[in-house]
Amino acid sequence: MTDGSADRGPPEGIRTSPGPGSSRGEGWWEALVRACDMLPDGVVVTDAGGRIVHVNAGLEAMSGYGLFDLVGEPVEILVPEAARALHRRQRHRYAARPRMRPMAAGQDLELRRRDGSSLPVDVSLAPLETGEGLLVLAAVRDASHRRRVLDRLRASEARYRSLVEHMPAVTYLVRPDGAVAFISGRVSEVLGYPPEQFEAEPGFWARVLHPEDRGRVCAAWRRAVETRGRFSLEYRCLSRDGRAVWVLDSSVPVTLGGEPFWHGVLVDVTARVRAEEELRRSYELLQRVDAARRGLTTELVAAAEAERIRMAADLHDGPIQRLSATVLRMELATRSTADPALAARLAALTEEARDVIRSLRRVVYEAHPPTLDRHGLGPAIREHLREAAACHGFQVELEDRLEREPSPEARTIAFRLFQEALTNVMKHAGARRVEVRIASREGGVWGMVRDDGVGFHPASAESPMEGPTPGSRAGIGLMRRRAELLGGWLQVRSAPGSGTTVEWWLPVGETSPVGT
Ligand SMILES: Nc1ncnc2c1ncn2[C@@H]1O[C@H](COP(=O)(O)OP(=O)(O)OP(=O)(O)O)[C@@H](O)[C@H]1O
Ligand SMILES: [Mg+2]
């Protein structure tokens, strides 16, 4: 085909010498035709009037036309019908100012094939002045692959954009000096300012920072820039309408086109921060109420204890003293009587009175063991345990690991819990061995009484009643309530046949090291 066109020679009227068969060898036309045929792109050569004077093999292949179908035709034969009029106008404009340039830069051009289908193409134009008129060379390149790639790129950019604009966070790209290169539209919902304002005004970001947080935000940012590290901070911004907006801002350093940036996400966490503040306030209120309640409990315990001590003192100073004096007088009377029967009766009565005194002394002791105040919780428990063991004949083991002496109120309650647990052992367990432990634990005092006695079902044992009723079994329930009133706990573990363990923990108020 190329041969054919070269043979045919250039079109009438534009051919300049040397032409085919010139004495100087190959003419410019033949050279042009040969050059066009060597190009991989399609080439269309038109004259000043837009008539096709030559096409190369590449264009034949692209268009489906043969050379002879096209030569002599207006070049618009290769343009989709809808674009022909426009093409014609642009061709005239080009003829007026011909120069080398891409055709219709930025537009998606198409070549109309012989079968009517279209092929995306890129076209570059070059004028070729000849002595007999202007020729225009159009290099046509199949752009379908490039367009496909471009379309995919556009689609992926659209997807990315949609993602960025729809995610419930602001994304941004800033330079190390804080200048915003990009910020997503959502920023206008969070702070009320349009994204363009951040991008256009250098330092705008710093201006929206809450004055109280500006210092630490700038310091953290400087640190991130210096170390080229991650930036992550929660701080307040001031929105356009003056609201304080809490944001969680975190970004990582990235390099784009050889330049350093920080790519980040900013989330509005105001609701969460407010909820946390609310929670903290409620918690503080709760703690104050709890402290007040504990204070009241402490006072109640102290008052009850004072009452017990007063009662013990009254018993000691009144009935016990008087009974002791009576016993002395009865002993005197026993010794001074000559009647042996009377002496025997008096001696028996005296012994009974002594027994009453012992019982009363026991009540006095139990009401408030003097050791508790004098020597502390450990020694008081040791003393009480020793006496109980002597009476009931079980073996005892005491482990005292108290590091700090509990406050007087906590100490009294701890002693009462121990006392009640041990009384239950004596009343119900039939134990051979009793193990008692006390220790300082988790800022409080912990205690345990374990026996190897008959055991029971704890669930069925505890009285559901609020307070002790004569005859009711209220001991364990009261112990638990006492511990809980002070902010502690009490647990009973038992099963028939496998002994019983009572364990408790009480927070302690002001304490002093054991032994002081
Ligand atoms: N260490 C123990 N070994 C065996 N059974 C026990 C022990 N401790 C308690 N129990 C059982 O649990 C029941 C409830 O004990 P709780 O101390 O509440 O009442 P109580 O001792 O019967 O009466 P109260 O303590 O009011 O004088 C007891 O009646 C007993 O059956
Ligand atoms: Mg009991």
Coordinates of C-alpha atoms and ligand atoms in Angstrom, one line a residue:
M1 CA 0.0 0.0 0.0
T2 CA 2.7 2.4 0.9
D3 CA 4.4 1.6 -2.3
G4 CA 1.2 2.4 -4.1
S5 CA 0.9 5.9 -2.5
A6 CA 4.5 6.6 -3.1
D7 CA 4.1 5.6 -6.7
R8 CA 1.0 7.7 -7.0
G9 CA 3.0 10.8 -5.9
P10 CA 1.8 13.8 -4.0
P11 CA -1.6 15.3 -4.7
E12 CA -2.0 17.7 -7.6
G13 CA -1.0 21.3 -6.7
I14 CA 1.0 20.7 -3.6
R15 CA 3.9 18.8 -4.9
T16 CA 7.2 20.6 -5.0
S17 CA 10.3 19.4 -6.5
P18 CA 12.1 17.1 -6.2
G19 CA 9.2 14.7 -7.0
P20 CA 9.1 11.1 -7.9
G21 CA 11.5 10.3 -10.7
S22 CA 13.4 13.5 -10.0
S23 CA 16.9 13.5 -11.3
R24 CA 18.1 14.2 -7.7
G25 CA 16.7 10.8 -6.6
E26 CA 13.9 10.3 -4.0
G27 CA 11.8 13.4 -3.6
W28 CA 10.4 14.8 -0.2
W29 CA 7.0 13.2 -0.8
E30 CA 8.4 9.7 -1.1
A31 CA 10.6 10.4 1.9
L32 CA 7.5 11.6 3.9
V33 CA 5.5 8.5 2.9
R34 CA 8.3 6.2 3.9
A35 CA 8.8 8.0 7.2
C36 CA 5.1 7.8 8.0
D37 CA 5.1 4.1 7.2
M38 CA 7.9 3.5 9.6
L39 CA 6.0 5.1 12.5
P40 CA 4.0 2.7 14.8
D41 CA 1.3 5.4 15.3
G42 CA -1.4 6.1 12.7
V43 CA -0.6 9.1 10.5
V44 CA -3.1 11.1 8.4
V45 CA -1.8 13.8 6.0
T46 CA -4.3 16.4 4.9
D47 CA -4.1 19.4 2.7
A48 CA -5.1 22.9 3.6
G49 CA -8.7 22.2 2.7
G50 CA -8.9 19.1 5.0
R51 CA -8.8 16.5 2.3
I52 CA -6.9 13.4 3.1
V53 CA -3.8 13.1 0.9
H54 CA -2.2 10.2 2.7
V55 CA -2.6 7.7 5.6
N56 CA -0.1 5.2 6.7
A57 CA -0.5 1.5 7.4
G58 CA -0.9 2.2 11.2
L59 CA -4.0 4.3 10.5
E60 CA -5.4 1.8 8.0
A61 CA -5.1 -0.8 10.7
M62 CA -6.8 1.4 13.3
S63 CA -9.6 2.6 11.1
G64 CA -10.4 -0.4 9.0
Y65 CA -10.2 1.7 5.9
G66 CA -7.7 1.1 3.0
L67 CA -5.6 4.0 1.7
F68 CA -7.6 4.4 -1.4
D69 CA -10.9 4.6 0.5
L70 CA -9.6 7.6 2.3
V71 CA -7.4 9.6 -0.1
G72 CA -9.4 12.6 -1.4
E73 CA -12.0 12.3 1.4
P74 CA -12.5 15.1 3.9
V75 CA -10.7 14.2 7.1
E76 CA -14.0 14.3 9.0
I77 CA -14.7 10.8 7.6
L78 CA -12.5 9.7 10.5
V79 CA -14.4 11.8 13.0
P80 CA -17.6 10.6 14.8
E81 CA -20.6 12.3 13.2
A82 CA -21.5 14.2 16.3
A83 CA -18.1 15.9 16.4
R84 CA -17.7 16.6 12.7
A85 CA -19.1 20.2 12.7
L86 CA -16.9 21.2 15.6
H87 CA -13.9 19.5 14.0
R88 CA -14.4 21.4 10.8
R89 CA -14.5 24.7 12.7
Q90 CA -11.4 23.8 14.7
R91 CA -9.6 22.8 11.5
H92 CA -10.2 26.2 9.9
R93 CA -8.9 27.9 13.0
Y94 CA -5.8 25.7 12.9
A95 CA -5.2 26.5 9.2
A96 CA -5.2 30.1 10.2
R97 CA -2.5 29.6 12.8
P98 CA -0.8 26.3 12.2
R99 CA 1.7 25.0 14.7
M100 CA 2.8 21.8 16.3
R101 CA 0.5 20.9 19.2
P102 CA -1.7 18.2 20.6
M103 CA -5.2 18.3 19.2
A104 CA -8.0 19.3 21.5
A105 CA -5.8 18.9 24.6
G106 CA -7.8 17.7 27.6
Q107 CA -10.7 16.3 25.5
D108 CA -11.3 12.7 24.9
L109 CA -11.0 12.3 21.2
E110 CA -12.3 9.4 19.2
L111 CA -11.6 8.0 15.7
R112 CA -14.6 6.8 13.7
R113 CA -13.8 3.4 12.2
R114 CA -15.1 2.1 8.9
D115 CA -17.6 -0.1 10.7
G116 CA -19.0 2.9 12.5
S117 CA -17.4 2.0 15.9
S118 CA -15.2 4.5 17.7
L119 CA -11.7 4.2 19.0
P120 CA -10.3 6.5 21.8
V121 CA -7.3 8.2 20.4
D122 CA -4.8 11.0 21.1
V123 CA -3.9 13.2 18.2
S124 CA -0.9 15.5 17.6
L125 CA -0.8 17.9 14.8
A126 CA 2.1 19.3 12.9
P127 CA 2.0 21.7 9.9
L128 CA 4.2 21.1 6.9
E129 CA 4.6 24.1 4.7
T130 CA 5.3 23.2 1.1
G131 CA 5.9 25.5 -1.8
E132 CA 2.5 24.7 -3.1
G133 CA 0.5 24.9 0.1
L134 CA 0.1 23.7 3.7
L135 CA 0.0 20.0 4.6
V136 CA -1.1 19.0 8.1
L137 CA 0.3 15.8 9.6
A138 CA -1.9 14.2 12.3
A139 CA -0.2 11.5 14.4
V140 CA -3.0 9.3 15.8
R141 CA -2.3 7.1 18.8
D142 CA -4.6 4.4 20.1
A143 CA -5.5 5.7 23.6
S144 CA -7.9 2.9 24.6
H145 CA -5.4 1.5 27.1
R146 CA -4.4 4.9 28.5
R147 CA -8.1 5.8 28.8
R148 CA -8.9 2.6 30.5
V149 CA -6.1 3.2 33.0
L150 CA -7.3 6.8 33.4
D151 CA -10.9 5.7 33.9
R152 CA -9.9 3.2 36.5
L153 CA -7.8 5.9 38.2
R154 CA -10.7 8.3 38.2
A155 CA -13.0 5.7 39.6
S156 CA -10.6 4.8 42.3
E157 CA -10.1 8.5 43.1
A158 CA -13.9 8.9 43.2
R159 CA -14.1 5.9 45.6
Y160 CA -11.4 7.3 47.8
R161 CA -13.1 10.7 47.8
S162 CA -16.4 9.3 48.7
L163 CA -14.8 7.3 51.5
V164 CA -13.0 10.3 52.8
E165 CA -16.1 12.5 52.7
H166 CA -18.4 9.9 54.2
M167 CA -16.3 8.5 57.0
P168 CA -17.3 9.9 60.4
A169 CA -14.0 11.6 60.8
V170 CA -12.0 14.4 59.3
T171 CA -8.9 13.3 57.3
Y172 CA -6.1 15.7 56.5
L173 CA -2.7 16.1 55.1
V174 CA -0.4 18.7 56.7
R175 CA 3.1 19.9 56.1
P176 CA 5.7 20.0 58.9
D177 CA 5.1 23.7 59.3
G178 CA 1.4 23.0 60.0
A179 CA 0.2 24.3 56.6
V180 CA -2.9 22.2 55.5
A181 CA -2.4 20.6 52.1
F182 CA -5.8 18.9 52.2
I183 CA -8.6 18.5 54.7
S184 CA -11.9 16.6 54.1
G185 CA -15.2 18.3 53.9
R186 CA -16.4 16.8 57.2
V187 CA -14.4 19.4 59.1
S188 CA -17.2 21.9 58.4
E189 CA -19.6 19.6 60.3
V190 CA -17.2 19.3 63.2
L191 CA -15.8 22.8 63.5
G192 CA -18.1 24.9 61.3
Y193 CA -15.4 26.2 59.1
P194 CA -15.2 25.2 55.3
P195 CA -12.2 23.1 54.4
E196 CA -10.9 25.7 52.0
Q197 CA -10.3 28.1 54.9
F198 CA -7.8 25.6 56.4
E199 CA -6.2 25.0 53.1
A200 CA -6.0 28.7 52.1
E201 CA -5.0 30.4 55.4
P202 CA -1.6 29.4 56.7
G203 CA -1.8 29.0 60.5
F204 CA -5.6 28.7 60.5
W205 CA -5.4 25.4 62.3
A206 CA -3.4 26.9 65.2
R207 CA -6.1 29.6 65.4
V208 CA -9.0 27.2 66.0
L209 CA -7.1 25.5 69.0
H210 CA -8.6 26.2 72.4
P211 CA -6.4 28.7 74.1
E212 CA -6.0 26.5 77.1
D213 CA -4.8 23.5 75.0
R214 CA -2.8 25.4 72.4
G215 CA 0.5 25.1 74.3
R216 CA 0.5 21.4 74.7
V217 CA -0.8 20.8 71.2
C218 CA 2.0 22.9 69.6
A219 CA 4.6 21.2 71.9
A220 CA 3.4 17.7 70.9
W221 CA 3.4 18.7 67.2
R222 CA 6.9 20.1 67.4
R223 CA 8.0 16.8 69.0
A224 CA 6.4 14.8 66.3
V225 CA 8.1 16.9 63.6
E226 CA 11.5 16.7 65.3
T227 CA 11.4 13.0 65.7
R228 CA 9.4 12.4 62.4
G229 CA 7.1 10.4 64.6
R230 CA 3.4 9.8 65.1
F231 CA 1.3 12.6 66.5
S232 CA -1.6 11.6 68.8
L233 CA -3.4 13.8 71.2
E234 CA -6.9 14.6 72.6
Y235 CA -7.5 18.3 72.8
R236 CA -10.1 21.0 72.4
C237 CA -10.8 23.2 69.4
L238 CA -13.1 26.2 69.3
S239 CA -15.8 25.8 66.7
R240 CA -17.0 28.7 64.6
D241 CA -20.0 29.3 66.9
G242 CA -17.6 29.3 70.0
R243 CA -18.3 25.8 71.3
A244 CA -15.4 23.8 72.8
V245 CA -15.1 20.6 70.7
W246 CA -13.0 17.7 72.0
V247 CA -11.1 16.0 69.2
L248 CA -8.9 12.9 69.1
D249 CA -6.3 13.8 66.5
S250 CA -3.7 11.2 65.3
S251 CA -1.4 11.3 62.3
V252 CA 1.6 9.6 60.9
P253 CA 4.4 10.9 58.8
V254 CA 4.3 10.1 55.1
T255 CA 6.4 11.1 52.1
L256 CA 4.5 12.1 49.0
G257 CA 6.3 13.1 45.9
G258 CA 9.5 13.3 47.9
E259 CA 8.0 15.8 50.4
P260 CA 7.3 15.1 54.1
F261 CA 3.6 15.3 55.3
W262 CA 1.6 14.1 58.2
H263 CA -1.5 12.2 57.2
G264 CA -4.1 12.2 59.9
V265 CA -7.6 11.5 61.2
L266 CA -9.5 13.8 63.6
V267 CA -12.5 12.5 65.4
D268 CA -15.0 14.5 67.4
V269 CA -15.0 12.9 70.9
T270 CA -16.9 15.6 72.7
A271 CA -19.8 13.3 73.6
R272 CA -17.5 10.7 75.1
V273 CA -15.4 13.3 77.0
R274 CA -18.6 14.8 78.4
A275 CA -19.9 11.4 79.4
E276 CA -16.6 10.7 81.1
E277 CA -16.8 14.0 83.0
E278 CA -20.3 13.2 84.0
L279 CA -19.2 9.8 85.2
R280 CA -16.3 11.3 87.1
R281 CA -18.6 13.8 88.8
S282 CA -21.1 11.1 89.7
Y283 CA -18.3 8.9 91.0
E284 CA -17.0 11.8 93.2
L285 CA -20.4 12.4 94.5
L286 CA -20.8 8.7 95.3
Q287 CA -17.5 8.7 97.1
R288 CA -18.5 11.7 99.1
V289 CA -21.8 10.1 100.0
D290 CA -20.0 6.9 100.8
A291 CA -17.5 8.7 103.0
A292 CA -20.4 10.4 104.8
R293 CA -22.1 7.1 105.3
R294 CA -18.9 5.5 106.6
G295 CA -18.4 8.5 108.9
L296 CA -21.9 7.9 110.3
T297 CA -21.3 4.2 110.7
T298 CA -18.1 4.9 112.5
E299 CA -19.9 7.2 114.8
L300 CA -22.6 4.6 115.4
V301 CA -20.0 1.9 116.1
A302 CA -18.2 4.3 118.5
A303 CA -21.4 5.2 120.2
A304 CA -22.5 1.5 120.6
E305 CA -19.0 0.7 121.9
A306 CA -19.1 3.5 124.3
E307 CA -22.5 2.3 125.5
R308 CA -21.1 -1.2 126.0
I309 CA -18.1 0.2 127.9
R310 CA -20.4 2.2 130.1
M311 CA -22.6 -0.8 130.8
A312 CA -19.5 -2.9 131.6
A313 CA -18.2 -0.2 133.9
D314 CA -21.6 0.0 135.6
L315 CA -21.7 -3.7 136.0
H316 CA -18.2 -3.8 137.4
D317 CA -18.5 -0.9 139.8
G318 CA -22.1 -1.7 140.9
P319 CA -23.4 -5.3 141.0
I320 CA -20.1 -7.0 140.9
Q321 CA -18.5 -4.9 143.7
R322 CA -21.6 -5.3 145.8
L323 CA -21.8 -9.0 145.1
S324 CA -18.1 -9.4 146.0
A325 CA -18.7 -7.6 149.3
T326 CA -21.7 -9.8 149.9
V327 CA -19.6 -12.9 149.3
L328 CA -17.0 -11.6 151.8
R329 CA -19.7 -11.1 154.4
M330 CA -21.2 -14.6 153.7
E331 CA -17.7 -16.1 154.2
L332 CA -17.4 -14.3 157.5
A333 CA -20.9 -15.6 158.5
T334 CA -19.9 -19.1 157.4
R335 CA -16.9 -19.1 159.6
S336 CA -18.7 -17.6 162.6
T337 CA -21.6 -20.0 162.8
A338 CA -21.5 -23.0 165.1
D339 CA -24.3 -24.8 163.2
P340 CA -22.6 -27.1 160.7
A341 CA -25.7 -27.5 158.6
L342 CA -26.1 -23.7 158.3
A343 CA -22.4 -23.4 157.5
A344 CA -22.7 -25.9 154.7
R345 CA -25.7 -24.1 153.2
L346 CA -23.9 -20.8 153.5
A347 CA -20.8 -22.2 151.8
A348 CA -23.0 -23.5 148.9
L349 CA -24.7 -20.1 148.6
T350 CA -21.3 -18.4 148.7
E351 CA -20.1 -20.6 145.9
E352 CA -23.2 -19.8 143.8
A353 CA -22.6 -16.1 144.4
R354 CA -19.0 -16.5 143.2
D355 CA -20.3 -18.2 140.1
V356 CA -22.6 -15.3 139.4
I357 CA -19.6 -12.9 139.8
R358 CA -17.6 -15.0 137.3
S359 CA -20.5 -14.8 134.8
L360 CA -20.8 -11.1 135.3
R361 CA -17.1 -10.6 134.8
R362 CA -17.3 -12.6 131.6
V363 CA -20.1 -10.3 130.4
V364 CA -18.0 -7.3 131.3
Y365 CA -15.0 -8.8 129.5
E366 CA -17.0 -9.6 126.4
A367 CA -18.7 -6.2 126.3
H368 CA -15.3 -4.7 125.6
P369 CA -12.1 -6.7 126.2
P370 CA -9.6 -4.3 127.7
T371 CA -6.8 -6.0 125.7
L372 CA -8.3 -4.6 122.5
D373 CA -7.6 -1.0 123.4
R374 CA -4.5 -1.8 125.4
H375 CA -2.6 -4.1 123.1
G376 CA -4.6 -4.2 119.8
L377 CA -6.6 -6.6 117.6
G378 CA -4.0 -9.4 117.4
P379 CA -3.4 -9.8 121.1
A380 CA -7.2 -9.5 121.9
I381 CA -8.0 -12.3 119.5
R382 CA -5.1 -14.4 120.9
E383 CA -6.4 -14.0 124.4
H384 CA -10.0 -14.7 123.5
L385 CA -9.1 -17.8 121.5
R386 CA -6.9 -19.2 124.3
E387 CA -9.8 -18.9 126.7
A388 CA -12.3 -20.5 124.3
A389 CA -9.9 -23.4 123.6
A390 CA -9.4 -24.0 127.3
C391 CA -13.2 -24.1 127.8
H392 CA -14.1 -26.2 124.8
G393 CA -11.0 -28.4 124.4
F394 CA -10.3 -27.8 120.7
Q395 CA -6.9 -27.1 119.2
V396 CA -6.2 -23.6 118.0
E397 CA -3.8 -22.1 115.5
L398 CA -3.5 -18.3 115.1
E399 CA -1.6 -16.6 112.4
D400 CA -1.3 -12.9 112.9
R401 CA 0.1 -11.0 109.9
L402 CA -1.2 -7.5 110.7
E403 CA 1.2 -4.9 109.6
R404 CA -0.9 -1.9 110.7
E405 CA -3.3 -1.6 113.6
P406 CA -6.8 -0.8 112.2
S407 CA -8.6 2.3 113.3
P408 CA -10.5 1.8 116.6
E409 CA -13.8 1.4 114.8
A410 CA -12.5 -1.1 112.3
R411 CA -10.7 -2.9 115.1
T412 CA -13.9 -3.2 117.1
I413 CA -15.9 -4.5 114.2
A414 CA -13.1 -7.0 113.3
F415 CA -13.0 -8.3 116.8
R416 CA -16.8 -8.6 116.9
L417 CA -16.8 -10.6 113.6
F418 CA -14.1 -12.9 115.0
Q419 CA -16.0 -13.2 118.3
E420 CA -19.3 -14.1 116.6
A421 CA -17.6 -16.6 114.2
L422 CA -15.9 -18.3 117.2
T423 CA -19.1 -18.3 119.2
N424 CA -20.8 -20.2 116.3
V425 CA -17.9 -22.7 116.3
M426 CA -18.4 -23.3 120.0
K427 CA -22.2 -23.5 119.7
H428 CA -22.6 -25.5 116.5
A429 CA -19.4 -27.0 115.1
G430 CA -18.2 -29.6 117.5
A431 CA -14.8 -28.9 116.1
R432 CA -11.5 -30.4 117.1
R433 CA -9.4 -27.8 115.4
V434 CA -9.9 -24.1 114.8
E435 CA -7.6 -22.0 112.7
V436 CA -7.7 -18.2 112.8
R437 CA -5.8 -15.8 110.5
I438 CA -5.7 -12.1 110.4
A439 CA -3.6 -10.0 108.0
S440 CA -3.3 -6.5 106.4
R441 CA -4.5 -6.9 102.9
E442 CA -5.5 -4.5 100.1
G443 CA -5.5 -1.5 102.3
G444 CA -7.7 -3.2 104.9
V445 CA -7.9 -5.9 107.5
W446 CA -8.7 -9.4 106.5
G447 CA -9.7 -12.2 108.8
M448 CA -10.6 -15.9 108.7
V449 CA -12.0 -18.5 111.1
R450 CA -11.9 -22.0 109.9
D451 CA -13.1 -25.1 111.8
D452 CA -13.2 -28.8 111.1
G453 CA -16.6 -29.3 112.6
V454 CA -19.9 -30.6 111.3
G455 CA -20.5 -27.9 108.7
F456 CA -23.9 -26.8 107.3
H457 CA -25.7 -25.4 104.2
P458 CA -24.9 -21.7 104.4
A459 CA -27.9 -20.7 102.1
S460 CA -30.4 -22.3 104.4
A461 CA -28.8 -20.9 107.6
E462 CA -28.9 -17.2 107.1
S463 CA -32.0 -15.5 108.5
P464 CA -33.8 -13.3 105.9
M465 CA -34.9 -11.0 108.7
E466 CA -33.7 -7.5 109.0
G467 CA -32.7 -7.6 112.6
P468 CA -32.3 -10.1 115.4
T469 CA -35.5 -11.4 116.8
P470 CA -35.5 -13.5 120.0
G471 CA -34.9 -17.1 118.9
S472 CA -34.0 -16.3 115.3
R473 CA -30.7 -17.1 113.9
A474 CA -29.4 -13.7 113.1
G475 CA -25.6 -14.0 113.8
I476 CA -24.2 -14.5 110.3
G477 CA -26.7 -12.0 108.8
L478 CA -25.7 -9.3 111.3
M479 CA -22.0 -10.0 110.8
R480 CA -22.4 -9.6 107.0
R481 CA -24.3 -6.3 107.5
R482 CA -21.7 -5.0 109.9
A483 CA -18.9 -5.7 107.4
E484 CA -20.8 -4.1 104.5
L485 CA -21.8 -1.0 106.5
L486 CA -18.1 -0.3 106.9
G487 CA -17.5 -0.9 103.1
G488 CA -16.2 -4.4 103.5
W489 CA -17.5 -7.9 102.9
L490 CA -18.1 -11.3 104.7
Q491 CA -18.3 -14.8 103.3
V492 CA -19.3 -18.1 104.8
R493 CA -18.2 -21.3 103.1
S494 CA -19.5 -24.5 104.5
A495 CA -21.0 -27.9 103.7
P496 CA -22.3 -30.6 105.9
G497 CA -19.4 -32.8 107.0
S498 CA -16.6 -30.5 105.8
G499 CA -16.2 -27.8 108.3
T500 CA -16.9 -24.1 108.0
T501 CA -14.8 -21.1 106.9
V502 CA -15.8 -17.5 107.7
E503 CA -13.8 -14.9 105.9
W504 CA -14.1 -11.1 105.9
W505 CA -12.4 -7.9 104.9
L506 CA -12.8 -4.4 106.2
P507 CA -11.3 -1.2 104.9
V508 CA -9.4 0.5 107.7
G509 CA -9.4 4.2 108.5
E510 CA -6.4 5.9 110.0
T511 CA -4.0 3.3 111.0
S512 CA -0.8 3.0 113.0
P513 CA 2.0 0.4 112.7
V514 CA 1.3 -2.6 114.9
G515 CA 2.9 -2.3 118.3
T516 CA 2.7 1.5 118.6
Ligands
LIG1 N1 -19.2 -23.0 112.5 C1 -20.4 -23.6 112.3 N2 -20.5 -25.0 112.3 C2 -21.7 -25.6 112.1 N3 -22.8 -24.9 111.9 C3 -22.8 -23.5 111.9 C4 -21.6 -22.8 112.1 N4 -21.9 -21.5 112.1 C5 -23.2 -21.4 111.9 N5 -23.7 -22.6 111.8 C6 -25.1 -22.9 111.4 O1 -25.7 -21.8 110.9 C7 -26.8 -21.3 111.6 C8 -26.9 -19.9 111.6 O2 -25.9 -19.3 112.4 P1 -26.1 -17.8 113.0 O3 -24.9 -17.4 113.7 O4 -26.7 -17.0 112.0 O5 -27.3 -18.1 114.0 P2 -27.2 -18.8 115.4 O6 -25.8 -19.0 115.9 O7 -28.0 -20.1 115.4 O8 -28.0 -17.8 116.4 P3 -27.4 -16.4 116.9 O9 -26.1 -16.2 116.3 O10 -28.4 -15.4 116.4 O11 -27.3 -16.5 118.4 C9 -26.6 -22.0 113.0 O12 -27.8 -22.2 113.6 C10 -25.9 -23.3 112.6 O13 -26.9 -24.2 112.3
MG2 MG -24.4 -17.4 115.9

